[in-house]
């Protein structure tokens, strides 16, 4: 089968990264977690105390930052200027700031360029919010993966609980809904289904079934 480019977009907690990782493993494709790149930029903004309203400082950071993804079989390690931030970018603080940073055009320009370069060779699965609409409008397979807020919040709740978090299901549902709202209503590259993306609602599917459904769509295209 020829090496395809696969775009998976959708809201938080839909299972994009977990399913994309599984499918990439099965096909020996490269998995590119674009959300991790926005998280890494946000981490650097906080670390360097860059004010989000200081456009010159944001521009300077965008011009100088080195964000690198190192895809492994079961995860994607993330580095900022050679410092590993794989775990550090998953905190609650980063989750609550990332959508404001991702709304900045200068940040998107920088990261979209990087994502396109990484996808050049094909045999890649990218997941994010604007892959099918902006980053790779000519992707071979485009999927918009979504689920109800209730199921997405429950998944995140179980995931966070396993990590020792004391956040309630309500807290998580509120923060997911707020992020959905910001991501869908921003001026630049808002979260939306590309006209030619296949809608996959996995509210009633588990992770394996979701990965199987995505595999079927890819294999159909690759024939
Ligand atoms: O994993 P989770 O769904 O929590 O989010 P993520 O994929 O790590 O993305 C974090 C945030 O980055 C999103 O809420 C968006 O604000 C932003 N993002 C984006 O704007 N465009 C992308 N292609 C990927 C992420
Ligand atoms: O990347 P995204 O924010 O779309 O979601 P994720 O981080 O891949 O998935 C969030 C959580 O939901 C993970 O713990 C997955 O294992 C879980 N999940 C699930 O329980 N059922 C699914 N159908 C998909 C994901």
XYZ file of N, CA and C and ligand atoms in Angstrom:
719
model
N 0.850 -1.203 0.000
C 0.000 0.000 0.000
C 0.881 1.247 0.000
N 0.530 2.258 -0.829
C 1.366 3.464 -0.843
C 1.230 4.196 0.489
N 2.247 5.009 0.804
C 2.266 5.713 2.100
C 1.360 6.934 2.031
N 0.336 6.957 2.862
C -0.665 8.032 2.799
C -0.388 9.098 3.852
N -1.050 10.257 3.676
C -1.084 11.241 4.761
C -2.493 11.211 5.342
N -2.549 11.114 6.673
C -3.832 10.972 7.356
C -4.006 12.124 8.334
N -5.141 12.816 8.235
C -5.429 13.948 9.124
C -6.582 13.582 10.040
N -6.370 13.724 11.353
C -7.461 13.478 12.303
C -7.663 14.731 13.134
N -8.823 15.343 12.990
C -9.146 16.521 13.799
C -10.323 16.212 14.704
N -10.491 17.062 15.701
C -11.640 16.899 16.592
C -11.360 17.533 17.935
N -12.388 17.561 18.789
C -12.246 18.223 20.090
C -11.477 17.387 21.116
N -11.182 17.992 22.249
C -10.405 17.333 23.310
C -11.131 16.095 23.844
N -10.376 15.035 24.022
C -10.918 13.830 24.647
C -11.652 12.909 23.675
N -11.588 13.220 22.386
C -12.277 12.364 21.404
C -11.520 11.055 21.194
N -10.264 11.045 21.628
C -9.458 9.826 21.452
C -8.530 9.927 20.257
N -8.334 11.139 19.752
C -7.506 11.316 18.551
C -6.096 10.772 18.750
N -5.424 11.238 19.823
C -4.019 10.843 19.955
C -3.883 9.357 20.273
N -4.744 8.810 21.137
C -4.628 7.379 21.465
C -4.894 6.522 20.233
N -5.939 6.875 19.481
C -6.280 6.069 18.300
C -5.214 6.244 17.217
N -4.751 7.488 17.036
C -3.746 7.752 15.995
C -2.466 6.970 16.291
N -2.102 6.920 17.572
C -0.891 6.194 17.968
C -1.029 4.692 17.637
N -2.205 4.139 17.968
C -2.432 2.709 17.691
C -2.358 2.418 16.199
N -3.037 3.266 15.419
C -3.083 3.042 13.975
C -1.695 3.228 13.368
N -0.982 4.247 13.812
C 0.372 4.485 13.295
C 1.253 3.274 13.586
N 1.097 2.689 14.765
C 1.870 1.497 15.132
C 1.551 0.335 14.197
N 0.260 0.150 13.908
C -0.139 -0.981 13.051
C 0.387 -0.807 11.621
N 0.401 0.449 11.123
C 0.794 0.698 9.727
C 2.271 1.056 9.576
N 2.952 1.163 10.726
C 4.353 1.638 10.719
C 4.434 3.052 10.134
N 3.465 3.871 10.504
C 3.455 5.272 10.097
C 4.048 6.102 11.237
N 4.395 7.350 10.880
C 4.881 8.283 11.886
C 3.669 9.018 12.477
N 3.588 9.063 13.811
C 2.481 9.792 14.451
C 2.963 11.170 14.900
N 2.267 12.214 14.446
C 2.664 13.583 14.808
C 1.554 14.245 15.622
N 1.870 14.498 16.897
C 0.911 15.060 17.850
C 1.034 16.592 17.804
N 0.200 17.242 16.963
C 0.369 18.693 16.801
C -0.053 19.462 18.052
N -0.987 18.891 18.836
C -1.392 19.545 20.084
C -0.203 19.682 21.027
N 0.668 18.674 21.005
C 1.862 18.707 21.868
C 2.743 19.894 21.490
N 2.723 20.287 20.218
C 3.561 21.412 19.784
C 2.994 22.737 20.331
N 1.665 22.871 20.321
C 1.056 24.080 20.916
C 1.278 24.095 22.431
N 1.227 22.915 23.029
C 1.499 22.825 24.471
C 2.953 23.204 24.765
N 3.865 22.757 23.902
C 5.291 23.051 24.112
C 5.551 24.553 23.982
N 4.893 25.194 23.008
C 5.066 26.645 22.851
C 4.528 27.362 24.098
N 3.391 26.879 24.597
C 2.776 27.471 25.802
C 3.714 27.304 26.998
N 4.305 26.129 27.101
C 5.271 25.860 28.191
C 6.415 26.885 28.124
N 6.918 27.139 26.915
C 8.043 28.078 26.759
C 7.608 29.508 27.091
N 6.386 29.873 26.716
C 5.874 31.224 27.039
C 5.862 31.429 28.556
N 5.382 30.413 29.274
C 5.289 30.516 30.739
C 6.697 30.545 31.332
N 7.527 29.651 30.841
C 8.890 29.524 31.347
C 9.674 30.831 31.166
N 9.488 31.459 30.000
C 10.240 32.683 29.685
C 9.468 33.940 30.070
N 8.345 33.749 30.740
C 7.494 34.857 31.201
C 7.147 35.816 30.061
N 6.788 35.252 28.915
C 6.380 36.080 27.776
C 4.900 36.421 27.944
N 4.594 37.714 27.916
C 3.213 38.181 28.046
C 2.494 37.930 26.722
N 1.333 37.276 26.806
C 0.603 36.903 25.594
C 0.191 38.135 24.771
N 0.111 39.301 25.423
C -0.287 40.527 24.706
C 0.908 41.270 24.114
N 2.114 40.792 24.419
C 3.324 41.461 23.917
C 3.709 40.802 22.589
N 3.163 41.347 21.489
C 3.316 40.639 20.208
C 4.771 40.545 19.758
N 5.582 41.555 20.122
C 6.994 41.510 19.739
C 7.702 40.345 20.439
N 7.410 40.195 21.735
C 8.051 39.114 22.507
C 7.594 37.738 21.998
N 6.317 37.635 21.622
C 5.811 36.353 21.106
C 6.496 36.047 19.770
N 6.633 37.096 18.953
C 7.298 36.931 17.649
C 8.742 36.458 17.834
N 9.445 37.110 18.786
C 10.842 36.741 19.034
C 10.931 35.279 19.470
N 10.004 34.882 20.344
C 10.030 33.484 20.793
C 9.778 32.548 19.601
N 8.799 32.907 18.765
C 8.489 32.065 17.599
C 9.700 31.965 16.662
N 10.449 33.060 16.548
C 11.609 33.069 15.649
C 12.775 32.237 16.181
N 12.837 32.051 17.496
C 14.025 31.427 18.074
C 13.791 30.022 18.657
N 12.534 29.694 18.914
C 12.270 28.426 19.612
C 12.545 27.214 18.709
N 13.037 26.153 19.331
C 13.228 24.903 18.603
C 12.328 23.857 19.264
N 11.256 23.476 18.575
C 10.354 22.446 19.104
C 10.565 21.188 18.278
N 10.824 20.095 18.976
C 11.138 18.857 18.265
C 10.307 17.705 18.817
N 9.719 16.926 17.945
C 8.993 15.729 18.370
C 9.855 14.523 18.028
N 9.921 13.607 18.973
C 10.686 12.383 18.707
C 9.710 11.214 18.849
N 9.118 10.795 17.735
C 8.106 9.744 17.830
C 8.719 8.398 18.167
N 8.140 7.740 19.189
C 8.561 6.386 19.553
C 7.368 5.478 19.297
N 7.546 4.182 19.535
C 6.454 3.254 19.257
C 5.187 3.623 20.023
N 5.320 3.901 21.317
C 4.097 4.055 22.099
C 3.866 5.465 22.615
N 4.723 6.397 22.293
C 4.476 7.786 22.674
C 5.298 8.713 21.790
N 5.122 10.010 22.026
C 5.840 10.986 21.219
C 6.570 11.887 22.220
N 7.889 11.782 22.264
C 8.636 12.638 23.198
C 8.720 14.047 22.620
N 8.698 15.031 23.509
C 8.655 16.424 23.063
C 9.823 17.184 23.688
N 10.516 17.972 22.852
C 11.669 18.739 23.328
C 11.516 20.206 22.948
N 11.865 21.093 23.880
C 11.950 22.523 23.583
C 13.406 22.924 23.802
N 14.047 23.432 22.756
C 15.467 23.777 22.819
C 16.277 22.667 23.492
N 16.003 21.433 23.069
C 16.698 20.236 23.554
C 16.373 19.820 24.975
N 15.465 20.528 25.652
C 15.049 20.088 26.988
C 13.769 19.260 26.854
N 13.738 18.089 27.455
C 12.543 17.257 27.320
C 11.398 17.815 28.160
N 10.215 17.972 27.526
C 9.045 18.528 28.224
C 7.826 17.606 28.073
N 8.079 16.352 27.701
C 6.992 15.405 27.415
C 5.928 15.380 28.519
N 6.353 15.318 29.777
C 5.412 15.271 30.901
C 4.967 16.676 31.295
N 5.926 17.618 31.260
C 5.666 18.979 31.762
C 4.565 19.699 30.988
N 4.303 19.287 29.741
C 3.288 19.991 28.942
C 1.881 19.454 29.173
N 1.739 18.468 30.087
C 0.421 17.853 30.307
C -0.253 18.369 31.565
N 0.292 19.421 32.189
C -0.296 19.890 33.442
C -1.612 20.635 33.181
N -2.367 20.796 34.283
C -3.645 21.504 34.210
C -3.422 22.952 33.777
N -2.337 23.550 34.273
C -2.045 24.949 33.947
C -1.844 25.119 32.442
N -1.054 24.220 31.849
C -0.832 24.312 30.396
C -2.164 24.093 29.671
N -2.943 23.101 30.113
C -4.233 22.839 29.449
C -5.127 24.065 29.479
N -5.064 24.843 30.564
C -5.968 25.992 30.616
C -5.423 27.198 29.853
N -4.136 27.251 29.574
C -3.577 28.403 28.829
C -3.435 28.136 27.335
N -3.360 26.851 26.941
C -2.928 26.540 25.569
C -3.851 27.101 24.482
N -5.151 27.125 24.728
C -6.046 27.597 23.657
C -5.855 29.077 23.362
N -5.486 29.884 24.379
C -5.233 31.317 24.120
C -3.964 31.472 23.298
N -2.957 30.665 23.588
C -1.694 30.741 22.830
C -1.929 30.248 21.393
N -2.733 29.194 21.276
C -2.985 28.611 19.943
C -3.828 29.538 19.069
N -4.426 30.551 19.669
C -5.234 31.496 18.887
C -4.364 32.567 18.223
N -3.067 32.635 18.572
C -2.188 33.675 18.020
C -1.680 33.266 16.631
N -1.895 34.147 15.659
C -1.538 33.830 14.268
C -0.045 33.521 14.123
N 0.799 34.286 14.828
C 2.245 34.103 14.691
C 2.694 32.713 15.185
N 2.027 32.242 16.217
C 2.351 30.909 16.753
C 1.910 29.841 15.744
N 0.733 30.015 15.192
C 0.210 29.030 14.242
C 1.083 28.966 12.989
N 1.499 30.150 12.509
C 2.336 30.176 11.313
C 3.591 29.322 11.508
N 4.237 29.548 12.645
C 5.468 28.836 12.958
C 5.227 27.315 13.012
N 4.174 26.915 13.752
C 3.986 25.482 13.984
C 3.432 24.765 12.752
N 2.592 25.449 11.989
C 2.037 24.827 10.776
C 3.166 24.518 9.791
N 4.106 25.444 9.693
C 5.247 25.253 8.789
C 6.038 23.997 9.194
N 6.282 23.886 10.501
C 7.001 22.706 11.019
C 6.234 21.411 10.718
N 4.912 21.474 10.917
C 4.082 20.272 10.722
C 4.109 19.839 9.259
N 4.052 20.819 8.351
C 4.075 20.472 6.918
C 5.402 19.830 6.543
N 6.482 20.356 7.098
C 7.797 19.776 6.797
C 7.853 18.330 7.300
N 7.324 18.102 8.511
C 7.381 16.747 9.078
C 6.532 15.762 8.277
N 5.487 16.282 7.604
C 4.556 15.387 6.894
C 4.957 15.135 5.446
N 6.001 15.830 4.979
C 6.365 15.841 3.564
C 6.513 14.461 2.913
N 7.095 13.543 3.698
C 7.428 12.230 3.110
C 6.243 11.281 3.000
N 5.097 11.616 3.615
C 3.961 10.693 3.632
C 4.177 9.609 4.672
N 3.208 8.689 4.790
C 3.301 7.662 5.823
C 3.181 8.292 7.196
N 2.283 9.281 7.308
C 2.157 10.033 8.555
C 0.690 10.161 8.969
N 0.486 10.224 10.287
C -0.834 10.542 10.832
C -0.657 11.753 11.723
N -1.342 12.833 11.407
C -1.280 14.027 12.254
C -2.622 14.192 12.935
N -2.623 14.530 14.215
C -3.896 14.843 14.852
C -3.848 16.243 15.439
N -5.002 16.911 15.388
C -5.054 18.284 15.882
C -6.431 18.893 15.722
N -6.445 20.161 15.331
C -7.720 20.877 15.168
C -7.910 21.394 13.749
N -6.784 21.634 13.050
C -6.836 22.283 11.727
C -6.038 21.509 10.689
N -5.847 20.217 10.901
C -4.986 19.461 9.972
C -5.675 19.330 8.608
N -6.932 18.902 8.613
C -7.636 18.701 7.345
C -8.029 20.006 6.666
N -8.174 21.071 7.443
C -8.624 22.350 6.869
C -7.458 23.227 6.421
N -6.356 23.255 7.196
C -5.284 24.227 6.939
C -3.916 23.577 6.703
N -3.522 22.685 7.593
C -2.152 22.153 7.530
C -1.965 21.282 6.289
N -2.883 20.325 6.101
C -2.771 19.405 4.960
C -4.114 19.321 4.229
N -4.475 20.386 3.533
C -5.792 20.365 2.865
C -5.897 19.260 1.811
N -4.749 18.737 1.352
C -4.785 17.660 0.350
C -4.492 16.294 0.964
N -4.677 16.150 2.264
C -4.418 14.852 2.913
C -5.222 13.750 2.217
N -4.657 12.543 2.170
C -5.350 11.433 1.498
C -6.590 10.996 2.266
N -6.496 11.000 3.596
C -7.622 10.583 4.436
C -7.851 11.662 5.479
N -9.088 12.145 5.579
C -9.421 13.161 6.590
C -10.559 12.639 7.461
N -10.311 12.671 8.759
C -11.323 12.169 9.693
C -11.600 13.245 10.729
N -12.879 13.480 11.000
C -13.239 14.371 12.103
C -13.801 13.468 13.191
N -12.993 13.294 14.243
C -13.347 12.365 15.317
C -13.957 13.147 16.474
N -15.161 12.762 16.865
C -15.801 13.494 17.950
C -16.635 12.555 18.822
N -17.101 13.077 19.943
C -17.977 12.328 20.850
C -18.677 13.366 21.719
N -19.708 12.957 22.420
C -20.433 13.900 23.282
C -19.496 14.462 24.360
N -19.806 15.659 24.866
C -18.982 16.240 25.944
C -18.968 15.284 27.137
N -20.128 14.658 27.419
C -20.201 13.767 28.589
C -19.220 12.603 28.436
N -19.187 11.967 27.260
C -18.251 10.826 27.142
C -16.812 11.284 27.131
N -16.546 12.430 26.514
C -15.151 12.902 26.480
C -14.679 13.276 27.889
N -15.575 13.912 28.645
C -15.201 14.316 30.006
C -14.958 13.074 30.875
N -15.788 12.054 30.690
C -15.637 10.847 31.496
C -14.285 10.169 31.203
N -13.918 10.150 29.917
C -12.618 9.543 29.551
C -11.469 10.295 30.213
N -11.520 11.627 30.102
C -10.447 12.434 30.684
C -10.407 12.293 32.209
N -11.619 12.177 32.791
C -11.732 12.031 34.246
C -11.022 10.744 34.685
N -11.302 9.649 33.995
C -10.680 8.359 34.352
C -9.161 8.429 34.171
N -8.747 9.106 33.092
C -7.326 9.245 32.791
C -6.625 10.057 33.887
N -7.237 11.174 34.290
C -6.652 12.055 35.298
C -6.664 11.390 36.672
N -7.749 10.655 36.953
C -7.863 9.968 38.243
C -6.724 8.956 38.399
N -6.438 8.247 37.317
C -5.352 7.258 37.353
C -4.014 7.925 37.625
N -3.921 9.213 37.279
C -2.669 9.948 37.533
C -2.686 10.614 38.903
N -3.753 10.376 39.683
C -3.816 10.906 41.046
C -4.499 12.258 41.169
N -5.147 12.723 40.098
C -5.810 14.026 40.155
C -7.086 13.947 41.003
N -7.432 15.052 41.675
C -8.653 15.068 42.484
C -9.747 15.890 41.804
N -9.527 16.294 40.562
C -10.545 17.064 39.836
C -11.822 16.240 39.700
N -12.976 16.924 39.832
C -14.239 16.202 39.700
C -14.607 16.095 38.220
N -15.578 15.229 37.943
C -16.059 15.065 36.566
C -16.595 16.397 36.048
N -17.277 17.135 36.935
C -17.834 18.451 36.540
C -16.738 19.435 36.158
N -15.648 19.474 36.970
C -14.519 20.370 36.661
C -14.011 20.080 35.256
N -13.839 18.801 34.981
C -13.240 18.411 33.696
C -14.194 18.705 32.546
N -15.484 18.426 32.758
C -16.468 18.717 31.691
C -16.468 20.206 31.386
N -16.387 21.039 32.436
C -16.382 22.496 32.221
C -15.145 22.932 31.441
N -13.987 22.376 31.821
C -12.761 22.830 31.151
C -12.714 22.340 29.695
N -13.232 21.153 29.438
C -13.293 20.643 28.054
C -14.242 21.515 27.221
N -15.396 21.851 27.804
C -16.378 22.657 27.056
C -15.812 24.048 26.772
N -15.060 24.609 27.729
C -14.478 25.946 27.530
C -13.440 25.891 26.408
N -12.636 24.839 26.379
C -11.607 24.702 25.349
C -12.262 24.480 23.980
N -13.304 23.648 23.923
C -14.049 23.435 22.661
C -14.513 24.774 22.127
N -15.053 25.584 23.042
C -15.638 26.864 22.638
C -14.560 27.796 22.082
N -13.439 27.903 22.803
C -12.351 28.774 22.328
C -11.780 28.285 21.005
N -11.557 26.976 20.907
C -10.938 26.417 19.696
C -11.863 26.560 18.480
N -13.183 26.494 18.718
C -14.117 26.546 17.589
C -14.438 27.968 17.160
N -14.214 28.933 18.030
C -14.627 30.308 17.711
C -13.485 31.273 17.482
N -12.247 30.793 17.491
C -11.148 31.736 17.255
C -11.148 32.165 15.776
N -10.497 33.328 15.529
C -10.496 33.874 14.161
C -9.610 33.047 13.227
N -8.458 32.605 13.734
C -7.494 31.905 12.867
C -7.643 30.390 13.000
N -7.845 29.724 11.876
C -7.908 28.257 11.834
C -8.750 27.636 12.946
N -10.022 28.001 13.039
C -10.839 27.411 14.109
C -11.047 25.902 13.903
N -11.364 25.217 14.996
C -11.686 23.792 14.917
C -12.977 23.644 14.130
N -12.917 22.966 12.997
C -14.137 22.649 12.255
C -13.855 21.460 11.351
N -14.930 20.772 10.990
C -14.769 19.618 10.101
C -14.527 20.124 8.690
N -13.482 19.631 8.022
C -13.273 19.990 6.610
C -14.444 19.418 5.814
N -14.806 20.096 4.741
C -15.974 19.651 3.964
C -15.828 18.195 3.513
N -14.580 17.789 3.238
C -14.372 16.429 2.737
C -13.877 15.459 3.822
N -14.036 15.837 5.093
C -13.619 14.922 6.177
C -14.768 13.986 6.551
N -14.406 12.761 6.901
C -15.426 11.793 7.322
C -15.696 11.990 8.809
N -16.967 12.125 9.141
C -17.326 12.331 10.547
C -17.425 10.982 11.248
N -16.689 10.846 12.354
C -16.743 9.600 13.122
C -17.057 9.963 14.566
N -18.283 9.602 15.002
C -18.673 9.869 16.388
C -18.443 8.579 17.165
N -17.513 8.625 18.143
C -17.160 7.386 18.853
C -17.679 7.373 20.289
N -18.788 8.127 20.530
C -19.360 8.157 21.896
C -19.630 6.734 22.396
N -20.025 5.852 21.478
C -20.383 4.480 21.888
C -19.301 3.465 21.539
N -18.127 3.950 21.106
C -17.045 3.020 20.726
C -15.912 3.085 21.743
N -15.282 1.957 21.997
C -14.083 2.012 22.829
C -12.870 2.325 21.947
N -11.709 2.381 22.579
C -10.514 2.807 21.846
C -10.167 1.850 20.695
N -10.226 0.546 20.977
C -9.912 -0.452 19.935
C -10.855 -0.307 18.749
N -12.148 -0.156 19.061
C -13.143 -0.040 17.979
C -12.920 1.234 17.175
N -12.486 2.289 17.876
C -12.207 3.559 17.187
C -11.025 3.375 16.239
N -9.976 2.738 16.746
C -8.784 2.506 15.910
C -9.149 1.628 14.714
N -9.989 0.611 14.945
C -10.401 -0.272 13.841
C -11.155 0.514 12.771
N -12.038 1.406 13.214
C -12.835 2.200 12.257
C -11.905 3.092 11.426
N -10.896 3.669 12.077
C -9.949 4.540 11.356
C -9.117 3.703 10.373
N -8.682 2.519 10.834
C -7.913 1.616 9.955
C -8.710 1.293 8.698
N -10.003 0.968 8.870
C -10.848 0.617 7.714
C -10.865 1.757 6.702
N -10.994 2.996 7.205
C -11.058 4.152 6.301
C -9.741 4.327 5.550
N -8.638 4.110 6.254
C -7.326 4.271 5.608
C -7.113 3.177 4.562
N -7.441 1.933 4.945
C -7.195 0.818 4.014
C -8.034 0.964 2.748
N -9.264 1.467 2.910
C -10.132 1.692 1.745
C -9.473 2.667 0.777
N -8.891 3.731 1.325
C -8.254 4.772 0.499
C -6.973 4.275 -0.158
N -6.267 3.398 0.566
C -4.942 2.979 0.119
C -4.967 1.930 -0.973
N -6.138 1.307 -1.167
C -6.205 0.238 -2.175
C -5.944 0.713 -3.584
O -5.089 16.245 23.909
P -6.052 17.374 24.027
O -7.240 17.136 23.172
O -6.336 17.802 25.400
O -5.429 18.662 23.365
P -4.195 18.741 22.448
O -4.409 17.960 21.190
O -2.990 18.485 23.262
O -4.247 20.276 22.025
C -4.114 21.307 22.995
C -4.646 22.592 22.394
O -3.791 23.007 21.331
C -6.028 22.558 21.788
O -7.058 22.747 22.740
C -5.982 23.709 20.789
O -6.189 24.944 21.425
C -4.530 23.686 20.334
N -4.344 23.009 19.040
C -4.585 23.740 17.898
O -5.015 24.888 17.988
N -4.338 23.217 16.679
C -3.878 21.957 16.561
N -3.622 21.472 15.362
C -3.648 21.183 17.717
C -3.908 21.726 18.951
O -6.250 13.248 21.748
P -7.612 13.443 22.339
O -7.713 14.599 23.270
O -8.683 13.477 21.279
O -7.959 12.152 23.192
P -6.979 11.081 23.883
O -6.033 11.798 24.749
O -6.450 10.163 22.837
O -8.014 10.213 24.715
C -8.471 10.619 25.988
C -8.763 9.375 26.823
O -9.921 8.715 26.326
C -7.631 8.349 26.801
O -7.434 7.885 28.125
C -8.177 7.249 25.916
O -7.663 5.982 26.251
C -9.668 7.318 26.201
N -10.543 6.835 25.117
C -11.589 5.980 25.421
O -11.764 5.625 26.572
N -12.443 5.562 24.438
C -12.297 5.951 23.179
N -13.142 5.542 22.235
C -11.242 6.838 22.854
C -10.381 7.267 23.850
